[in-house]
mmCIF file of C-alpha atoms and ligand atoms in Angstrom:
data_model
loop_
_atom_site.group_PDB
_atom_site.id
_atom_site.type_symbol
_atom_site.label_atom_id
_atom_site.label_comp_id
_atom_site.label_asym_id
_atom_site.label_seq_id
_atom_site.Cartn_x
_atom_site.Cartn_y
_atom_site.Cartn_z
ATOM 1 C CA UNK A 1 59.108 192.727 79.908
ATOM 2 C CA UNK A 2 59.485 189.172 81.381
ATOM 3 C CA UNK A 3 57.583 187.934 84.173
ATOM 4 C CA UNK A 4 60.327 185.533 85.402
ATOM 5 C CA UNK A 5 64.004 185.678 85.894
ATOM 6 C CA UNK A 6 64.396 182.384 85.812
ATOM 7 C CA UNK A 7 61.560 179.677 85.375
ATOM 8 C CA UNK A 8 62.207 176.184 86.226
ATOM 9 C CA UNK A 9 60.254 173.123 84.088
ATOM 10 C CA UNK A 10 59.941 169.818 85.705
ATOM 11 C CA UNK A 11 59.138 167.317 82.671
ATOM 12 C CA UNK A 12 59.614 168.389 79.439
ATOM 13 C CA UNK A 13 56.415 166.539 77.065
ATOM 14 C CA UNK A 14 53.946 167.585 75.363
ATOM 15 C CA UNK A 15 52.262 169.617 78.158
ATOM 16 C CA UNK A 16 56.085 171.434 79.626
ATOM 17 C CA UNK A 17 57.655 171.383 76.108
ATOM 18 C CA UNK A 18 54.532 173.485 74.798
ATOM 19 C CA UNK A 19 55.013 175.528 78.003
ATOM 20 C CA UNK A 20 58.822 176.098 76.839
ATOM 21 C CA UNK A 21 58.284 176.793 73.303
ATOM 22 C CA UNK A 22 55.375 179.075 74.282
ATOM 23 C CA UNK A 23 57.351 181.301 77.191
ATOM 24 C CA UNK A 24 60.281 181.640 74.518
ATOM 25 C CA UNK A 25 58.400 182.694 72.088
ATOM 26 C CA UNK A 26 56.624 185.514 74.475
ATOM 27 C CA UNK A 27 59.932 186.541 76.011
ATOM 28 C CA UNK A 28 57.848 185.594 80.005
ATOM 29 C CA UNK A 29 61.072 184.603 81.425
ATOM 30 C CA UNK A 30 64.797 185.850 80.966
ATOM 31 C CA UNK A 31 65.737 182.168 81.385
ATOM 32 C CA UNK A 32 64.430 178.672 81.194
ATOM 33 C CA UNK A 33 66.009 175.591 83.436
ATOM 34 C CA UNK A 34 64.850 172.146 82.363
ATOM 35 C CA UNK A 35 64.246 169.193 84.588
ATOM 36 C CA UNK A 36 63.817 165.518 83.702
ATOM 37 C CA UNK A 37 63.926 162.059 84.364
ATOM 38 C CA UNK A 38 66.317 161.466 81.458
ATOM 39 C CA UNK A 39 69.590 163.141 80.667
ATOM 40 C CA UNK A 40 68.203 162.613 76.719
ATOM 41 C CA UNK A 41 65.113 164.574 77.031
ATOM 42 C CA UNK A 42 67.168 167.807 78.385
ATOM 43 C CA UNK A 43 69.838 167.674 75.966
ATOM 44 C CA UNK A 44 67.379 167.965 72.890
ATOM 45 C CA UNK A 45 65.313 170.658 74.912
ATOM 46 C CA UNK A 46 68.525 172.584 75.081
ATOM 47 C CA UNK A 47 69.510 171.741 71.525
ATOM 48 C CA UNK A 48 66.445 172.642 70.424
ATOM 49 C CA UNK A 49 66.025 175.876 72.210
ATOM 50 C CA UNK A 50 63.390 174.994 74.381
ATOM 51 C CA UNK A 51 65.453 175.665 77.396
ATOM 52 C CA UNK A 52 68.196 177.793 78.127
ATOM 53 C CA UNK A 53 70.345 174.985 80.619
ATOM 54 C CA UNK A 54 69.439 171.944 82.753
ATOM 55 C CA UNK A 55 69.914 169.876 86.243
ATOM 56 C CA UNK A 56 69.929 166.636 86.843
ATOM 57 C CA UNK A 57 70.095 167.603 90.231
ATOM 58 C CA UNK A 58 67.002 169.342 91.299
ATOM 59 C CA UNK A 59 67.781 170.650 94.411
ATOM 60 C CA UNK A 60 71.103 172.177 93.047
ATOM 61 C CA UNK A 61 68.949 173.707 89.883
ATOM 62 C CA UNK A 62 66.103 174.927 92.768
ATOM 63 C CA UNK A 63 68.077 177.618 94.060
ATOM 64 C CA UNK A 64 68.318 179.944 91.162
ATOM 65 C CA UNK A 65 64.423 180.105 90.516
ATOM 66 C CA UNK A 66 61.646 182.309 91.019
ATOM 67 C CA UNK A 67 59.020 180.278 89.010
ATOM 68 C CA UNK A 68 58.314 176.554 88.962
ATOM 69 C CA UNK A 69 56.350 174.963 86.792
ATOM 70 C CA UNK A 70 55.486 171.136 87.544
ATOM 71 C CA UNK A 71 54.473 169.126 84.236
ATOM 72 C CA UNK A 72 55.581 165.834 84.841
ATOM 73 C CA UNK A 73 52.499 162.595 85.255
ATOM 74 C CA UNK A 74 50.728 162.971 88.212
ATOM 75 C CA UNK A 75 52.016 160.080 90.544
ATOM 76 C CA UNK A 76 55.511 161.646 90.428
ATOM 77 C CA UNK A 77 54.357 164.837 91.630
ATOM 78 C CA UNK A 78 54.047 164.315 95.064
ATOM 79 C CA UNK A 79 58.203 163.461 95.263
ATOM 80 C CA UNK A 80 58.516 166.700 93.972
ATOM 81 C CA UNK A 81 57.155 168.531 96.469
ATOM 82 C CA UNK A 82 58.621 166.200 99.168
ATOM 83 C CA UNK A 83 61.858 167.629 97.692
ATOM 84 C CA UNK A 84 60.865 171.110 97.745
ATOM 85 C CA UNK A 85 59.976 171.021 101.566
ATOM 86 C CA UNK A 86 63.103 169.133 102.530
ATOM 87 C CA UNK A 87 64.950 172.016 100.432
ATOM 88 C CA UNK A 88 63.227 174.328 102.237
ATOM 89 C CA UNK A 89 62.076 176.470 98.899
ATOM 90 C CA UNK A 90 59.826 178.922 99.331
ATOM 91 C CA UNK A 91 59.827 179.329 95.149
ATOM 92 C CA UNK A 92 56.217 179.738 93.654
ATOM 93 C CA UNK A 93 55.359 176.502 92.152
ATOM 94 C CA UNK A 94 52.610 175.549 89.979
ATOM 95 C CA UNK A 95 51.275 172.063 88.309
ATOM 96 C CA UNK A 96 49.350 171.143 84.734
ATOM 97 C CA UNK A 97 47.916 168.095 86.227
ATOM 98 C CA UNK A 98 44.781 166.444 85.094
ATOM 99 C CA UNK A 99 43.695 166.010 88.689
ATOM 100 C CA UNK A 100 43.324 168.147 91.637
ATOM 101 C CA UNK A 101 41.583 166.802 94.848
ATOM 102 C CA UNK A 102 44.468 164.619 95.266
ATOM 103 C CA UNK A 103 47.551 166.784 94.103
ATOM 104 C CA UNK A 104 46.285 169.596 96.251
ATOM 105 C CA UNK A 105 45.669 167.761 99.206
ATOM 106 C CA UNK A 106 49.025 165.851 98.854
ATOM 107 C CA UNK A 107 50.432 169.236 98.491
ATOM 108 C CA UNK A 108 48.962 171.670 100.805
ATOM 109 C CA UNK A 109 49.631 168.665 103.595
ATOM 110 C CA UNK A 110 53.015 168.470 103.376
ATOM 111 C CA UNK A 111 54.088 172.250 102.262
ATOM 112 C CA UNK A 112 51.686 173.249 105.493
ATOM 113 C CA UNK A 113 50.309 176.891 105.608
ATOM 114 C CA UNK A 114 51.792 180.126 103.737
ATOM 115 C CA UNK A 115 53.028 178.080 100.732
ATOM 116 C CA UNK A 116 53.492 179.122 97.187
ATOM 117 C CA UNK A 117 51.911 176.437 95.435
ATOM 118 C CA UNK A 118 49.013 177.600 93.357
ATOM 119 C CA UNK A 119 47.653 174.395 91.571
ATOM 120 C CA UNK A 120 46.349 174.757 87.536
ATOM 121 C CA UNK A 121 44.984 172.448 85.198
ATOM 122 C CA UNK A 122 44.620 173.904 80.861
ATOM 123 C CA UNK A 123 42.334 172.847 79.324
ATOM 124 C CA UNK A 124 44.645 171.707 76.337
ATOM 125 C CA UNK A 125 46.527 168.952 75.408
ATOM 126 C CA UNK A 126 46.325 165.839 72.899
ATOM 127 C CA UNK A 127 46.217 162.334 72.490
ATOM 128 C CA UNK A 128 50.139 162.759 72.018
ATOM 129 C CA UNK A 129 52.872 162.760 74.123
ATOM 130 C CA UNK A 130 56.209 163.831 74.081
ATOM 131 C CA UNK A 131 58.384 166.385 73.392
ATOM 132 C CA UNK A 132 58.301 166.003 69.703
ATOM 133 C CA UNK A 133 54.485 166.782 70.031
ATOM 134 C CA UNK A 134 54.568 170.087 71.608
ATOM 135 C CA UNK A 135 53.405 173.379 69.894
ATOM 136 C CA UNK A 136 54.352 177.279 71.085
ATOM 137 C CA UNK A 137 50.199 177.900 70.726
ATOM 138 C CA UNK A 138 48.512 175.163 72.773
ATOM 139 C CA UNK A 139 47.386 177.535 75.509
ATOM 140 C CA UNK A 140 46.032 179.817 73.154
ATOM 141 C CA UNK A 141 42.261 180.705 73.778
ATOM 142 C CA UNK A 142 42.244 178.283 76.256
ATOM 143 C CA UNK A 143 40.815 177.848 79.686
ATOM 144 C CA UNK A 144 43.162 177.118 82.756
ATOM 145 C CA UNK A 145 41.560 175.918 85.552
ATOM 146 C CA UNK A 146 43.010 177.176 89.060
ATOM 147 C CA UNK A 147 42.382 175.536 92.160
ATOM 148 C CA UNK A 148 43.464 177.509 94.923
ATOM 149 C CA UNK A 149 43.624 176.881 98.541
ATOM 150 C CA UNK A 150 42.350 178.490 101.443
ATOM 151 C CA UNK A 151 45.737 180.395 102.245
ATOM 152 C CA UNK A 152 46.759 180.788 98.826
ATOM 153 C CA UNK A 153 48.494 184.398 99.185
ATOM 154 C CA UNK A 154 46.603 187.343 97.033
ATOM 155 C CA UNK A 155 50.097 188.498 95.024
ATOM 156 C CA UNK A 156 51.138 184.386 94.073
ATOM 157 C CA UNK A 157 47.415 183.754 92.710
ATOM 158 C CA UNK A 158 47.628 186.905 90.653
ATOM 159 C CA UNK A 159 51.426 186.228 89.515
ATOM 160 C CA UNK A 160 50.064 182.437 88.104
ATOM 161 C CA UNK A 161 46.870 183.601 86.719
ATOM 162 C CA UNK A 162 49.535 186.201 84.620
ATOM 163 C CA UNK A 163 51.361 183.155 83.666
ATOM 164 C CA UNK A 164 48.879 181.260 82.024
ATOM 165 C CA UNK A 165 47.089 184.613 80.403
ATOM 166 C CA UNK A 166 50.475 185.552 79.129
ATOM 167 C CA UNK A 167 50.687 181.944 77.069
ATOM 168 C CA UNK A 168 46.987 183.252 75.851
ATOM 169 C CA UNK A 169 44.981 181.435 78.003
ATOM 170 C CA UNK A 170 41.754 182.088 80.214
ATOM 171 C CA UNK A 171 41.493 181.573 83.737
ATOM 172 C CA UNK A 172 38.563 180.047 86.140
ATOM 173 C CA UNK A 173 38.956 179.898 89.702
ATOM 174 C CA UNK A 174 37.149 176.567 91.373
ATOM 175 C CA UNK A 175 37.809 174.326 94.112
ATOM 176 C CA UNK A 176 39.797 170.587 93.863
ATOM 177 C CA UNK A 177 36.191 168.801 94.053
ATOM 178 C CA UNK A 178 34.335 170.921 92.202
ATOM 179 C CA UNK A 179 37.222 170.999 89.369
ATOM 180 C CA UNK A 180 37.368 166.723 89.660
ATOM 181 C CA UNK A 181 33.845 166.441 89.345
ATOM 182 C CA UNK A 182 33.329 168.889 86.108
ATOM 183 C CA UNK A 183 36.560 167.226 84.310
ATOM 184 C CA UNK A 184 35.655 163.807 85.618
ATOM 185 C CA UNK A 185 32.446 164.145 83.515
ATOM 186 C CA UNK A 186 33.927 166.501 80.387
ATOM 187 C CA UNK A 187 37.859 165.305 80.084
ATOM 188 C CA UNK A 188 38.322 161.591 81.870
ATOM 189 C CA UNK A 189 34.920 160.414 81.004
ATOM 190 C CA UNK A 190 35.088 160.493 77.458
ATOM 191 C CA UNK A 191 38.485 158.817 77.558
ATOM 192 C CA UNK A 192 37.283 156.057 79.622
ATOM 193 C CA UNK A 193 33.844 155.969 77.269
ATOM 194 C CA UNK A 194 35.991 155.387 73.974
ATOM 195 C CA UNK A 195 37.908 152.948 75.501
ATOM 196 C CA UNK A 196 34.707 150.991 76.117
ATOM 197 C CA UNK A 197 33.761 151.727 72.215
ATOM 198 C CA UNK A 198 36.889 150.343 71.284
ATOM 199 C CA UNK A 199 36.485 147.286 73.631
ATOM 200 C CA UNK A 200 33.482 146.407 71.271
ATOM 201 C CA UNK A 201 35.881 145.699 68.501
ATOM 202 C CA UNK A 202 37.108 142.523 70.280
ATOM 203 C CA UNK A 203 33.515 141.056 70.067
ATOM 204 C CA UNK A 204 33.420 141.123 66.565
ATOM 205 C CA UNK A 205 34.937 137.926 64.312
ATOM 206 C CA UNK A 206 36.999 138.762 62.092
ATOM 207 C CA UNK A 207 38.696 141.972 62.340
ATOM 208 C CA UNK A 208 40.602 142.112 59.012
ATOM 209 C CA UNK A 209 37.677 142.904 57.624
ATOM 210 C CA UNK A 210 35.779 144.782 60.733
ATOM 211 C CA UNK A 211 38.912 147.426 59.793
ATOM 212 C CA UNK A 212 38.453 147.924 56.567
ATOM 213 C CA UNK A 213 34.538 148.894 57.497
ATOM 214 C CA UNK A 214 35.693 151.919 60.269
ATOM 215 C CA UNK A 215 33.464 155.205 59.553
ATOM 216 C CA UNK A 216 34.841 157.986 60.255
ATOM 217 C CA UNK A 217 32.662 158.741 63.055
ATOM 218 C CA UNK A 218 34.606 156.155 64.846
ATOM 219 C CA UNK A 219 37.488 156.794 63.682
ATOM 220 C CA UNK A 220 37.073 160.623 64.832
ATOM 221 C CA UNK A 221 35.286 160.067 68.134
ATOM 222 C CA UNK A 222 37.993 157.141 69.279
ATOM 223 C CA UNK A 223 40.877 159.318 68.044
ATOM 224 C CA UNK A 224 41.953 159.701 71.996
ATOM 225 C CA UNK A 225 41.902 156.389 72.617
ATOM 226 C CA UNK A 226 45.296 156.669 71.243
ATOM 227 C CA UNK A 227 46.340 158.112 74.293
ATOM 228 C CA UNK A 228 49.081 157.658 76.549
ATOM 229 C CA UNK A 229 48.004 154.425 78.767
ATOM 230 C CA UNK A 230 50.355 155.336 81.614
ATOM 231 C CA UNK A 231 49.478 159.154 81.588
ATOM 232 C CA UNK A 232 45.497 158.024 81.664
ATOM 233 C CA UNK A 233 45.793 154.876 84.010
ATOM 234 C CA UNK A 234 46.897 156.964 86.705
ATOM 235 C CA UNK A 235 44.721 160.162 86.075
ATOM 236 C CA UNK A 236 41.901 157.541 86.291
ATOM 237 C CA UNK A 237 42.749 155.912 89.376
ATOM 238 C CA UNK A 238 43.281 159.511 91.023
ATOM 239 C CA UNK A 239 39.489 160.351 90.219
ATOM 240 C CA UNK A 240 38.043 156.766 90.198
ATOM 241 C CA UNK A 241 35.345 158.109 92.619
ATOM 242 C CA UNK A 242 34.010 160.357 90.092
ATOM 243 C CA UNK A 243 34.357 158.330 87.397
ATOM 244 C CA UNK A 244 32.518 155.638 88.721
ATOM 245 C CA UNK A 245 29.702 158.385 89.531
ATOM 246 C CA UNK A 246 29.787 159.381 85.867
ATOM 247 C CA UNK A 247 29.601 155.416 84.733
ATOM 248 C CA UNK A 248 26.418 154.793 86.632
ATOM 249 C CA UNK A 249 25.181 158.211 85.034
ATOM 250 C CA UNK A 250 26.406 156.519 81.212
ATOM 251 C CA UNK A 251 24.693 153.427 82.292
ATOM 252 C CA UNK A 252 21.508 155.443 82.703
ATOM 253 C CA UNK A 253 21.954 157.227 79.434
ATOM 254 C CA UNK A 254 22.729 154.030 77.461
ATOM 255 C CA UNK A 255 19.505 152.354 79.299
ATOM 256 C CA UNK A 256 17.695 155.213 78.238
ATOM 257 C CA UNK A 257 18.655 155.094 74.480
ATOM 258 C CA UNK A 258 18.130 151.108 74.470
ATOM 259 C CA UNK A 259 14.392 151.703 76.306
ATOM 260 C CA UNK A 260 13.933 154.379 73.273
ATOM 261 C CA UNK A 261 15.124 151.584 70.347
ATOM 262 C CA UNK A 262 12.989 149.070 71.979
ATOM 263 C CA UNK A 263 9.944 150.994 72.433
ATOM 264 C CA UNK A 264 10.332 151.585 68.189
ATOM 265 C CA UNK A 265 8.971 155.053 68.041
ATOM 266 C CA UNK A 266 11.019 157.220 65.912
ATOM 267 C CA UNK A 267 9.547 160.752 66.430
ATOM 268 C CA UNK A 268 10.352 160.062 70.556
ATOM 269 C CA UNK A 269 13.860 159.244 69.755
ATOM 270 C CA UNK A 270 14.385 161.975 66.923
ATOM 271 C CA UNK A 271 13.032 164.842 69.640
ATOM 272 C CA UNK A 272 15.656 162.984 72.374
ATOM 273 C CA UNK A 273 18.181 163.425 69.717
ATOM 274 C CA UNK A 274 17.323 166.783 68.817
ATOM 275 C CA UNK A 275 17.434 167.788 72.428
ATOM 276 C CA UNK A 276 20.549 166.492 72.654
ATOM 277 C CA UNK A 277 22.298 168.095 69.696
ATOM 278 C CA UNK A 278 21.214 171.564 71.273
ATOM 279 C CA UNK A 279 23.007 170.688 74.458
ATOM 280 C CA UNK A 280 26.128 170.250 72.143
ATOM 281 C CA UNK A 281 25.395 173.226 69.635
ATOM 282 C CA UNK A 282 25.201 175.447 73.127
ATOM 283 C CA UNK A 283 28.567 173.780 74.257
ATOM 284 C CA UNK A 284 30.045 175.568 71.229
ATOM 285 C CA UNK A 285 28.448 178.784 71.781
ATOM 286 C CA UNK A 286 29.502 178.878 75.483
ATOM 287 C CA UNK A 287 33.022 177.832 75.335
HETATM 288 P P1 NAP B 301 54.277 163.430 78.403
HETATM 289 O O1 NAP B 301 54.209 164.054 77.065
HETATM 290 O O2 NAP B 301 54.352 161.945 78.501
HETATM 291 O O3 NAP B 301 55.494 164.061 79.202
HETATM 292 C C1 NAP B 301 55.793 163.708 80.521
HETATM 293 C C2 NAP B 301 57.185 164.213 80.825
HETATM 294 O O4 NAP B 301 57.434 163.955 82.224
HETATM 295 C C3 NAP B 301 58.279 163.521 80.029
HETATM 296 O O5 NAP B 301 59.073 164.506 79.439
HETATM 297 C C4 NAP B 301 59.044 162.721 81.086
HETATM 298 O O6 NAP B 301 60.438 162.773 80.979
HETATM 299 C C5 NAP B 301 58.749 163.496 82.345
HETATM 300 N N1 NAP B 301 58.896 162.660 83.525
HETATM 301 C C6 NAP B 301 58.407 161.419 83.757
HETATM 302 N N2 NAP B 301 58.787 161.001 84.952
HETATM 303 C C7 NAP B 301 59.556 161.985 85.498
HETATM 304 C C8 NAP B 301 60.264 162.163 86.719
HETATM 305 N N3 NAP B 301 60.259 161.193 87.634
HETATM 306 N N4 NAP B 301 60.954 163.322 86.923
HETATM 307 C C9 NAP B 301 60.958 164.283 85.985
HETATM 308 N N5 NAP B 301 60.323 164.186 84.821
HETATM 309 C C10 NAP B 301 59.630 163.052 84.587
HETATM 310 O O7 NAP B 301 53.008 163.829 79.302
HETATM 311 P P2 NAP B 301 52.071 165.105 79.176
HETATM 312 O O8 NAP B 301 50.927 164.777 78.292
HETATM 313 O O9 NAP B 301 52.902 166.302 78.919
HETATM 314 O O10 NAP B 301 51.454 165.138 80.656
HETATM 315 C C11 NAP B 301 52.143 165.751 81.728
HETATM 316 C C12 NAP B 301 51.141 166.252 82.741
HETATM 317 O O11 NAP B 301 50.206 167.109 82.086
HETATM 318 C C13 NAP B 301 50.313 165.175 83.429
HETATM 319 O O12 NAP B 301 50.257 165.467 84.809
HETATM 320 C C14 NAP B 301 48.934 165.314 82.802
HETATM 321 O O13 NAP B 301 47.906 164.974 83.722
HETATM 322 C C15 NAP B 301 48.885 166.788 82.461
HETATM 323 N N6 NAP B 301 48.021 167.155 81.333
HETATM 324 C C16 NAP B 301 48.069 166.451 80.179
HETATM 325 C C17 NAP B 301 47.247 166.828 79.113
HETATM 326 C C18 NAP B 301 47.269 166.078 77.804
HETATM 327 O O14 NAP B 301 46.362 166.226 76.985
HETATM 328 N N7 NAP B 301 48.289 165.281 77.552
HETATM 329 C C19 NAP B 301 46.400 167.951 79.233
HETATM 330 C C20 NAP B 301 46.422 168.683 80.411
HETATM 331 C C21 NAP B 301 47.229 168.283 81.472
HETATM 332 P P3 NAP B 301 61.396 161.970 79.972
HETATM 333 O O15 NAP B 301 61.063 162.535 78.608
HETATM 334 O O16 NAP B 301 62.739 162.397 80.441
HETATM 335 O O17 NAP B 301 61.088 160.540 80.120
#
């Protein structure tokens, strides 16, 4: 039986169209409503059967829902809320966004106490973006991390955690900071880390040739640096804090290796290596 009645998607990319494909294929909401910034985008959701009908007026679409889900880049999130509260919505809203100190605390300001927002972030995604790019099976075996607040009702918690575990994914409860910190370090990190890799190809003459000599090791571990620069400007400068905790850390790490190479012993740096791979192997095993 459906969750929803009628579920509202703001932003309709990689992260909301896999949403859409992935509630219509699991029958968790009698209808869908699309939202966008262009009229384009929600006629070829609707022609492809991603959504059932569309607004280009939100606050005339934002009467007929009971479920809103937010998926648009995180610096337009904030209006949306804005509009909610002038509205005067009490619909049960929830975000994808990569960040959550700020969203939440945008948020939970301006909706006050006894809202319905309960803020998510899955785990899933790619270095594309786009409509065209989403699949009915991203959230599949995936974790969602939820960031309540502190009067996030009991019965709205439940009904989002339901959500997400209905699209196949698992759910972890942690706060804003705590979730900023972790990702900082396991999602936005290694973004900002291949960028630097890929920097390195600018000091090197001659790049005809430097191209023709890319292993795949850096072809695979730069793949994401592909990525949208809009979508990861901003998610950087909304956790630049923790980033620039988790550069000093990578400076210390790099200093370390560099110490190791200069020092010239291999059995010390094969055992650092080794200890490291474990850390990885284990990273496997407890995902
Ligand atoms: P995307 O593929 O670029 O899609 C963004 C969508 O937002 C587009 O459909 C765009 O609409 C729409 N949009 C832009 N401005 C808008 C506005 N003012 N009003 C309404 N819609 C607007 O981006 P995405 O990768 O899905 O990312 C969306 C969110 O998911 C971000 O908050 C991101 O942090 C989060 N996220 C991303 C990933 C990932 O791997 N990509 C993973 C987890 C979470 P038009 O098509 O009409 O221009």
């Amino acid at each position: 039986m459906a969750k929803f009645k009628n579920t509202g998607i703001v932003g309709l990319g990689l992260i909301g169209g896999s949403i859409a494909l992935g509630m219509k294929k699991r029958r968790i909401s009698e209808k869908i409503t699309g939202f966008s910034r262009r009229p384009e985008t929600l006629e070829k959701a609707k022609s492809q059967g991603l959504i059932d009908e569309y607004y280009t007026d939100f606050d005339e679409g934002l009467d007929g829902l009971d479920f809103l889900v937010l998926a648009t880049p995180v610096d337009i999130i904030k209006e949306y809320f804005e509009r909610i509260k002038k509205h005067g919505s009490k619909v049960l809203v929830t975000d994808v966004a990569s960040v959550k100190e700020k969203i939440c605390r945008e948020a939970f300001d301006l909706l006050g106490p006894g809202n319905s927002f309960v803020p998510s972030h899955p785990m899933a995604g790619s270095e594309k973006s786009g409509m065209d790019q989403a699949m009915e099976n991203l959230f599949e075996n995936r974790y969602v991390i939820m960031t309540p607040g502190s009067d996030t009702g009991e019965k709205n918690l439940e009904s989002v955690k339901g959500f997400w575990e209905s699209l196949g994914a698992k759910t972890i409860l942690m706060s804003p900071s705590e979730h900023d910190r972790m990702v900082g370090l396991t999602s936005h990190m290694p973004h900002l880390a291949v960028y630097c890799l890929i920097s390195l190809l600018e000091k090197e003459a001659g790049p005809e040739t430097l191209y023709k000599c890319l292993g795949t090791g850096f072809r695979d571990t730069t793949r994401i640096g592909k990525s949208s620069p809009s979508i990861w400007s901003e998610i950087f400068m909304a956790n630049r804090d923790n980033l620039c905790f988790w550069i000093g850390e990578m400076e210390k790490s790099l200093e370390e290796m560099k110490s190791l190479l200069v020092k010239g012993s291999r059995k010390e740096l094969e055992s650092r290596l080794k200890s490291l791979r474990t850390i990885r192997e284990k990273a496997d095993e407890k995902n």
